[in-house]
């Protein structure tokens, strides 16, 4: 009696389910960018939610800068990375930050990340420190595959960090962090699956 061959379906989530969850996350982000917390506590210092919002805007801004650095070195990836970069830019805005429209991906021949970084400002007067100095886009890998893998790793790390942080913030901001974390996980998946 011959044994049946195992099915060849891959384990893990299907591409359609990830895209559907990413689309749902985008809708949720668009609907939940309002604030529910007072901007400052009674002592005049920013609230926990405002600090978390400013930090998230800064981290998304750093991710936009990383996309810009990769696009400056690998302009052939513009069609693939442009929509993902645009989503990350929307995340900056959803967290209350402001970013410049789009620096030219072909602008600087050196690919300097300082010339491609967006201006991010939070709704509070506190400055937004970099989330992780080692995550700065200091050097872009030479190959497209390595550059995409670096972006995927950055998206995944930020999604994981946001999934952890959402436990410490109030409702509406927690939902926003959850939806942006889901979008980041979908971005990481799309960046790695397209390279296969």
XYZ file of N, CA and C in Angstrom:
588
model
N 0.839 -1.174 0.000
C 0.000 0.000 0.000
C 0.889 1.243 0.000
N 0.810 2.055 -1.036
C 1.659 3.247 -1.095
C 1.162 4.305 -0.102
N 2.121 4.990 0.462
C 1.792 6.081 1.391
C 1.476 7.344 0.597
N 0.468 8.097 1.035
C 0.167 9.347 0.329
C 1.265 10.380 0.569
N 1.566 11.134 -0.424
C 2.570 12.183 -0.307
C 2.011 13.338 0.518
N 2.853 13.959 1.330
C 2.369 15.113 2.099
C 2.060 16.275 1.155
N 1.124 17.086 1.567
C 0.776 18.233 0.720
C 1.927 19.218 0.679
N 1.992 19.992 -0.369
C 3.103 20.924 -0.550
C 2.706 22.346 -0.193
N 1.691 22.493 0.619
C 1.296 23.839 1.018
C 2.256 24.349 2.070
N 2.700 25.580 1.944
C 3.655 26.137 2.901
C 2.977 26.398 4.250
N 3.783 26.279 5.303
C 3.248 26.592 6.620
C 3.253 28.103 6.808
N 2.466 28.568 7.741
C 2.411 29.999 8.025
C 1.247 30.660 7.332
N 1.128 31.957 7.539
C -0.011 32.667 6.973
C 0.064 32.767 5.451
N -1.060 32.795 4.837
C -1.155 32.948 3.387
C -0.965 34.421 3.028
N -0.497 34.639 1.820
C -0.256 35.997 1.348
C -1.541 36.821 1.359
N -2.647 36.225 0.939
C -3.912 36.955 0.909
C -4.345 37.377 2.310
N -4.160 36.499 3.295
C -4.569 36.864 4.654
C -3.697 37.980 5.196
N -2.405 37.963 4.870
C -1.533 39.059 5.315
C -1.900 40.368 4.639
N -2.187 40.307 3.338
C -2.569 41.527 2.641
C -3.892 42.055 3.166
N -4.827 41.153 3.463
C -6.116 41.585 4.004
C -5.932 42.205 5.379
N -5.061 41.627 6.220
C -4.836 42.209 7.539
C -4.104 43.534 7.426
N -3.210 43.653 6.448
C -2.525 44.930 6.247
C -3.506 45.995 5.782
N -4.437 45.614 4.898
C -5.442 46.578 4.452
C -6.332 46.993 5.609
N -6.696 46.049 6.463
C -7.499 46.377 7.641
C -6.734 47.275 8.595
N -5.442 47.026 8.729
C -4.624 47.863 9.601
C -4.548 49.288 9.065
N -4.446 49.420 7.752
C -4.396 50.757 7.148
C -5.696 51.492 7.407
N -6.817 50.792 7.268
C -8.100 51.415 7.555
C -8.197 51.824 9.009
N -7.722 50.962 9.916
C -7.761 51.280 11.325
C -6.866 52.459 11.644
N -5.692 52.518 11.025
C -4.786 53.641 11.254
C -5.433 54.935 10.789
N -6.088 54.904 9.657
C -6.738 56.109 9.147
C -7.869 56.574 10.036
N -8.508 55.640 10.716
C -9.647 55.994 11.562
C -9.243 56.338 12.980
N -8.040 56.006 13.374
C -7.706 56.166 14.787
C -6.521 57.080 15.022
N -6.373 58.106 14.233
C -5.230 58.985 14.425
C -5.531 60.122 15.393
N -6.731 60.200 15.905
C -7.088 61.251 16.862
C -6.534 60.942 18.234
N -6.463 61.952 19.090
C -5.979 61.756 20.440
C -7.148 61.672 21.387
N -6.983 60.893 22.437
C -8.012 60.804 23.456
C -7.477 61.246 24.804
N -6.174 61.392 24.911
C -5.533 61.790 26.140
C -5.282 63.294 26.145
N -5.283 63.921 27.310
C -4.872 65.325 27.358
C -3.401 65.441 26.994
N -3.045 66.532 26.356
C -1.674 66.695 25.870
C -0.656 66.753 27.002
N -1.029 67.291 28.133
C -0.102 67.391 29.242
C -0.794 66.998 30.523
N -0.036 66.476 31.456
C -0.597 66.162 32.756
C -0.694 67.438 33.573
N -1.217 67.336 34.782
C -1.410 68.523 35.616
C -0.097 69.226 35.936
N 1.001 68.494 35.952
C 2.286 69.109 36.272
C 2.928 69.806 35.075
N 2.306 69.722 33.896
C 2.840 70.397 32.723
C 3.751 69.531 31.884
N 4.040 68.302 32.336
C 4.895 67.418 31.547
C 4.026 66.562 30.630
N 4.577 66.100 29.520
C 3.789 65.277 28.593
C 3.302 63.994 29.276
N 2.127 63.546 28.918
C 1.567 62.320 29.482
C 2.302 61.108 28.923
N 2.044 59.956 29.532
C 2.647 58.710 29.063
C 2.249 58.466 27.611
N 0.975 58.719 27.301
C 0.498 58.499 25.932
C 1.193 59.434 24.951
N 1.377 60.685 25.320
C 2.044 61.636 24.414
C 3.504 61.267 24.204
N 4.169 60.818 25.255
C 5.572 60.388 25.092
C 5.645 59.154 24.184
N 4.718 58.221 24.382
C 4.700 57.019 23.541
C 4.391 57.382 22.095
N 3.463 58.309 21.907
C 3.102 58.772 20.561
C 4.306 59.444 19.885
N 4.999 60.305 20.615
C 6.167 60.993 20.055
C 7.276 60.005 19.722
N 7.488 59.024 20.610
C 8.512 58.007 20.355
C 8.159 57.185 19.111
N 6.882 56.800 18.982
C 6.448 56.012 17.826
C 6.592 56.815 16.536
N 6.273 58.110 16.584
C 6.439 58.961 15.400
C 7.916 59.043 15.013
N 8.782 59.173 16.013
C 10.214 59.235 15.746
C 10.754 57.934 15.159
N 10.284 56.806 15.701
C 10.729 55.511 15.183
C 10.260 55.294 13.747
N 9.030 55.691 13.459
C 8.539 55.580 12.082
C 9.318 56.518 11.165
N 9.660 57.704 11.667
C 10.469 58.638 10.883
C 11.840 58.065 10.557
N 12.427 57.355 11.526
C 13.718 56.709 11.288
C 13.586 55.610 10.231
N 12.455 54.912 10.257
C 12.227 53.864 9.264
C 12.056 54.468 7.868
N 11.382 55.613 7.773
C 11.268 56.323 6.486
C 12.666 56.698 5.995
N 13.515 57.168 6.909
C 14.886 57.535 6.531
C 15.650 56.316 6.027
N 15.394 55.165 6.628
C 16.052 53.934 6.175
C 15.586 53.564 4.765
N 14.272 53.682 4.521
C 13.757 53.437 3.162
C 14.397 54.414 2.173
N 14.491 55.695 2.559
C 15.078 56.705 1.675
C 16.534 56.390 1.351
N 17.272 55.918 2.360
C 18.682 55.586 2.134
C 18.806 54.416 1.156
N 17.956 53.401 1.319
C 17.995 52.257 0.404
C 17.607 52.703 -1.003
N 16.572 53.533 -1.109
C 16.143 53.996 -2.432
C 17.195 54.871 -3.107
N 17.971 55.605 -2.316
C 19.027 56.436 -2.900
C 20.133 55.579 -3.502
N 20.409 54.433 -2.886
C 21.464 53.551 -3.377
C 20.933 52.572 -4.428
N 19.664 52.172 -4.279
C 19.055 51.182 -5.174
C 17.779 51.760 -5.799
N 17.898 52.710 -6.714
C 16.698 53.323 -7.298
C 15.835 52.337 -8.085
N 16.382 51.209 -8.487
C 15.585 50.212 -9.214
C 14.502 49.597 -8.320
N 14.625 49.740 -7.009
C 13.637 49.187 -6.076
C 12.481 50.145 -5.798
N 12.445 51.289 -6.465
C 11.427 52.303 -6.192
C 10.018 51.754 -6.352
N 9.741 51.010 -7.391
C 8.405 50.467 -7.609
C 7.968 49.534 -6.493
N 8.899 48.803 -5.958
C 8.579 47.845 -4.898
C 8.515 48.494 -3.520
N 9.437 49.423 -3.240
C 9.511 50.012 -1.906
C 8.658 51.265 -1.742
N 8.307 51.908 -2.861
C 7.539 53.150 -2.776
C 6.251 53.026 -1.988
N 5.404 52.023 -2.262
C 4.156 51.900 -1.492
C 4.394 51.606 -0.010
N 5.405 50.820 0.305
C 5.695 50.512 1.709
C 6.190 51.760 2.437
N 7.055 52.529 1.761
C 7.545 53.779 2.348
C 6.396 54.745 2.590
N 5.461 54.816 1.639
C 4.306 55.702 1.792
C 3.462 55.305 3.006
N 3.321 54.007 3.242
C 2.576 53.542 4.417
C 3.291 53.940 5.705
N 4.607 53.782 5.743
C 5.367 54.153 6.936
C 5.250 55.658 7.166
N 5.235 56.439 6.104
C 5.041 57.881 6.226
C 3.670 58.191 6.827
N 2.651 57.420 6.433
C 1.322 57.587 7.038
C 1.339 57.234 8.523
N 2.188 56.280 8.900
C 2.305 55.926 10.311
C 2.878 57.099 11.106
N 3.868 57.777 10.546
C 4.418 58.968 11.208
C 3.294 59.957 11.480
N 2.489 60.216 10.462
C 1.397 61.183 10.590
C 0.319 60.693 11.558
N 0.039 59.384 11.571
C -0.972 58.836 12.480
C -0.561 59.000 13.933
N 0.739 58.973 14.195
C 1.223 59.152 15.555
C 1.389 60.628 15.911
N 1.000 61.513 15.020
C 1.062 62.934 15.320
C 2.321 63.617 14.850
N 3.176 62.919 14.150
C 4.390 63.523 13.619
C 4.103 64.137 12.260
N 5.023 64.906 11.784
C 4.907 65.503 10.452
C 6.175 65.172 9.690
N 6.018 64.816 8.456
C 7.173 64.471 7.633
C 7.073 65.215 6.319
N 8.221 65.544 5.766
C 8.257 66.171 4.445
C 7.725 65.177 3.429
N 7.199 65.677 2.359
C 6.518 64.847 1.362
C 7.365 63.665 0.926
N 8.328 63.871 0.094
C 9.158 62.771 -0.357
C 10.446 63.325 -0.920
N 11.562 63.124 -0.211
C 12.817 63.544 -0.795
C 13.096 62.696 -2.025
N 13.734 63.282 -2.985
C 14.012 62.575 -4.235
C 14.904 61.387 -3.977
N 14.452 60.235 -4.425
C 15.247 59.023 -4.240
C 16.492 59.053 -5.107
N 16.481 59.866 -6.138
C 17.646 59.944 -7.011
C 18.441 61.205 -6.753
N 18.100 61.923 -5.698
C 18.713 63.212 -5.418
C 20.205 63.145 -5.210
N 20.652 62.546 -4.154
C 22.053 62.539 -3.794
C 22.733 61.296 -4.333
N 23.831 61.473 -4.993
C 24.566 60.337 -5.531
C 25.258 59.563 -4.422
N 25.523 60.219 -3.290
C 26.194 59.532 -2.196
C 25.242 58.694 -1.389
N 23.949 58.954 -1.454
C 22.987 58.192 -0.673
C 23.069 58.526 0.798
N 23.483 59.734 1.115
C 23.630 60.134 2.502
C 22.289 60.108 3.221
N 22.179 59.363 4.332
C 20.913 59.277 5.033
C 20.525 60.582 5.687
N 21.491 61.464 5.962
C 21.135 62.724 6.591
C 20.418 63.645 5.626
N 20.717 63.515 4.341
C 20.025 64.365 3.380
C 18.657 63.811 3.027
N 18.406 62.547 3.350
C 17.143 61.933 2.991
C 16.206 61.771 4.175
N 16.632 62.184 5.366
C 15.779 61.947 6.529
C 14.670 62.981 6.597
N 13.463 62.534 6.967
C 12.340 63.444 7.051
C 12.397 64.259 8.325
N 11.687 65.364 8.320
C 11.565 66.173 9.506
C 10.378 65.655 10.287
N 10.642 65.195 11.496
C 9.574 64.646 12.312
C 9.420 65.534 13.530
N 8.209 65.968 13.778
C 7.954 66.742 14.978
C 6.767 66.137 15.683
N 6.824 66.102 16.987
C 5.705 65.561 17.729
C 4.763 66.694 18.101
N 3.595 66.311 18.625
C 2.638 67.333 19.017
C 3.052 67.984 20.323
N 3.953 67.365 21.054
C 4.448 68.006 22.268
C 5.724 68.766 21.942
N 6.170 69.574 22.891
C 7.352 70.383 22.621
C 8.634 69.615 22.875
N 8.549 68.414 23.418
C 9.742 67.620 23.680
C 10.313 67.091 22.376
N 11.641 67.030 22.321
C 12.257 66.488 21.112
C 12.165 64.970 21.155
N 12.195 64.362 19.989
C 12.077 62.919 19.881
C 13.471 62.345 19.727
N 13.976 61.616 20.749
C 15.302 61.023 20.616
C 15.243 59.812 19.701
N 16.362 59.468 19.062
C 16.364 58.278 18.229
C 16.034 57.052 19.070
N 15.280 56.127 18.505
C 14.865 54.936 19.246
C 16.053 54.031 19.518
N 16.885 53.825 18.540
C 18.022 52.925 18.671
C 19.127 53.441 17.759
N 20.199 54.020 18.336
C 21.251 54.594 17.493
C 21.861 53.590 16.525
N 21.896 52.296 16.887
C 22.473 51.306 15.978
C 21.566 51.035 14.787
N 20.280 51.475 14.877
C 19.343 51.246 13.779
C 19.407 52.341 12.717
N 20.252 53.356 12.921
C 20.372 54.433 11.944
C 20.888 53.865 10.622
N 20.344 54.337 9.508
C 20.756 53.791 8.211
C 22.127 54.302 7.800
N 23.173 53.867 8.521
C 24.515 54.385 8.268
C 25.113 53.836 6.975
N 24.885 52.574 6.699
C 25.452 51.981 5.494
C 24.405 51.087 4.850
N 24.150 51.326 3.598
C 23.180 50.518 2.856
C 23.927 49.383 2.197
N 23.428 48.146 2.336
C 24.088 47.014 1.672
C 24.165 47.217 0.160
N 25.167 46.612 -0.442
C 25.431 46.789 -1.864
C 24.395 46.062 -2.724
N 23.984 44.869 -2.306
C 23.053 44.102 -3.129
C 21.605 44.428 -2.761
N 20.724 44.295 -3.744
C 19.300 44.524 -3.508
C 18.759 43.573 -2.449
N 19.153 42.317 -2.528
C 18.655 41.300 -1.594
C 19.026 41.638 -0.159
N 20.273 42.056 0.058
C 20.708 42.412 1.404
C 20.006 43.681 1.888
N 19.794 44.629 0.983
C 19.095 45.863 1.363
C 17.663 45.557 1.770
N 16.992 44.687 1.016
C 15.616 44.296 1.358
C 15.581 43.537 2.675
N 16.560 42.676 2.898
C 16.617 41.919 4.157
C 16.825 42.863 5.347
N 17.643 43.898 5.158
C 17.853 44.877 6.221
C 16.581 45.649 6.543
N 15.844 46.042 5.501
C 14.569 46.730 5.721
C 13.563 45.811 6.411
N 13.525 44.551 5.989
C 12.605 43.595 6.606
C 12.933 43.408 8.084
N 14.218 43.322 8.406
C 14.623 43.159 9.800
C 14.239 44.390 10.623
N 14.410 45.580 10.049
C 14.031 46.806 10.755
C 12.523 46.869 10.975
N 11.746 46.511 9.960
C 10.281 46.487 10.084
C 9.858 45.488 11.160
N 10.456 44.302 11.146
C 10.095 43.249 12.104
C 10.445 43.670 13.525
N 11.629 44.231 13.725
C 12.044 44.653 15.060
C 11.124 45.749 15.607
N 10.774 46.698 14.755
C 9.888 47.778 15.186
C 8.492 47.250 15.481
N 7.995 46.324 14.677
C 6.677 45.721 14.924
C 6.669 44.977 16.255
N 7.732 44.244 16.534
C 7.822 43.511 17.799
C 7.866 44.468 18.991
N 8.631 45.541 18.866
C 8.733 46.525 19.944
C 7.380 47.184 20.196
N 6.658 47.503 19.129
C 5.340 48.136 19.283
C 4.330 47.183 19.893
N 4.410 45.908 19.536
C 3.499 44.923 20.115
C 3.712 44.812 21.623
N 4.933 44.999 22.075
C 5.223 44.975 23.504
C 4.774 46.275 24.176
N 5.013 47.411 23.535
C 4.682 48.717 24.118
C 3.186 48.947 24.259
N 2.377 48.313 23.427
C 0.946 48.595 23.467
C 0.307 48.170 24.786
N 0.980 47.331 25.555
C 0.452 46.915 26.854
C 0.499 48.036 27.884
N 1.319 49.059 27.660
C 1.530 50.112 28.641
C 0.852 51.431 28.306
N 0.030 51.473 27.268
C -0.606 52.729 26.867
C -2.122 52.575 26.871
N -2.853 53.701 26.934
C -4.319 53.633 26.961
C -4.919 53.120 25.656
N -6.202 52.789 25.705
C -6.959 52.117 24.659
C -6.734 52.527 23.230
N -7.061 53.758 22.885
C -6.987 54.180 21.482
C -5.561 54.110 20.953
N -4.598 54.548 21.749
C -3.196 54.481 21.321
C -2.739 53.024 21.226
N -3.217 52.168 22.114
C -2.872 50.744 22.049
C -3.401 50.132 20.758
N -4.612 50.506 20.354
C -5.163 49.997 19.096
C -4.349 50.497 17.903
N -3.944 51.752 17.961
C -3.123 52.309 16.885
C -1.782 51.586 16.802
N -1.135 51.378 17.954
C 0.133 50.653 17.970
C -0.039 49.235 17.433
N -1.135 48.586 17.800
C -1.378 47.220 17.330
C -1.553 47.178 15.818
N -2.304 48.124 15.279
C -2.532 48.105 13.827
C -1.269 48.451 13.057
N -0.479 49.377 13.572
C 0.771 49.727 12.895
C 1.782 48.583 13.030
N 1.779 47.894 14.166
C 2.654 46.729 14.327
C 2.267 45.635 13.333
N 0.962 45.440 13.135
C 0.510 44.441 12.152
C 0.931 44.839 10.743
N 0.821 46.115 10.431
C 1.256 46.584 9.109
C 2.757 46.383 8.938
N 3.529 46.658 9.985
C 4.977 46.454 9.918
C 5.346 44.998 9.714
N 4.612 44.091 10.384
C 4.860 42.659 10.193
C 4.524 42.248 8.762
N 3.449 42.818 8.217
C 3.093 42.521 6.823
C 4.159 43.066 5.868
N 4.698 44.245 6.163
C 5.767 44.807 5.340
C 6.979 43.878 5.357
N 7.346 43.407 6.546
C 8.510 42.508 6.661
C 8.272 41.247 5.829
N 7.073 40.710 5.890
C 6.745 39.518 5.117
C 6.853 39.805 3.615
N 6.284 40.923 3.173
C 6.336 41.254 1.749
C 7.755 41.506 1.272
N 8.584 42.086 2.114
C 9.975 42.341 1.748
C 10.767 41.038 1.627
N 10.475 40.064 2.481
C 11.234 38.810 2.423
C 10.652 37.841 1.396
N 9.331 37.786 1.256
C 8.721 36.839 0.324
C 8.957 37.228 -1.130
N 9.011 38.496 -1.415
C 9.244 38.930 -2.795
C 10.650 38.617 -3.257
N 11.582 38.451 -2.321
C 12.969 38.161 -2.670
C 13.162 36.686 -2.997
N 12.168 35.833 -2.667
C 12.310 34.384 -2.912
C 11.936 34.010 -4.307
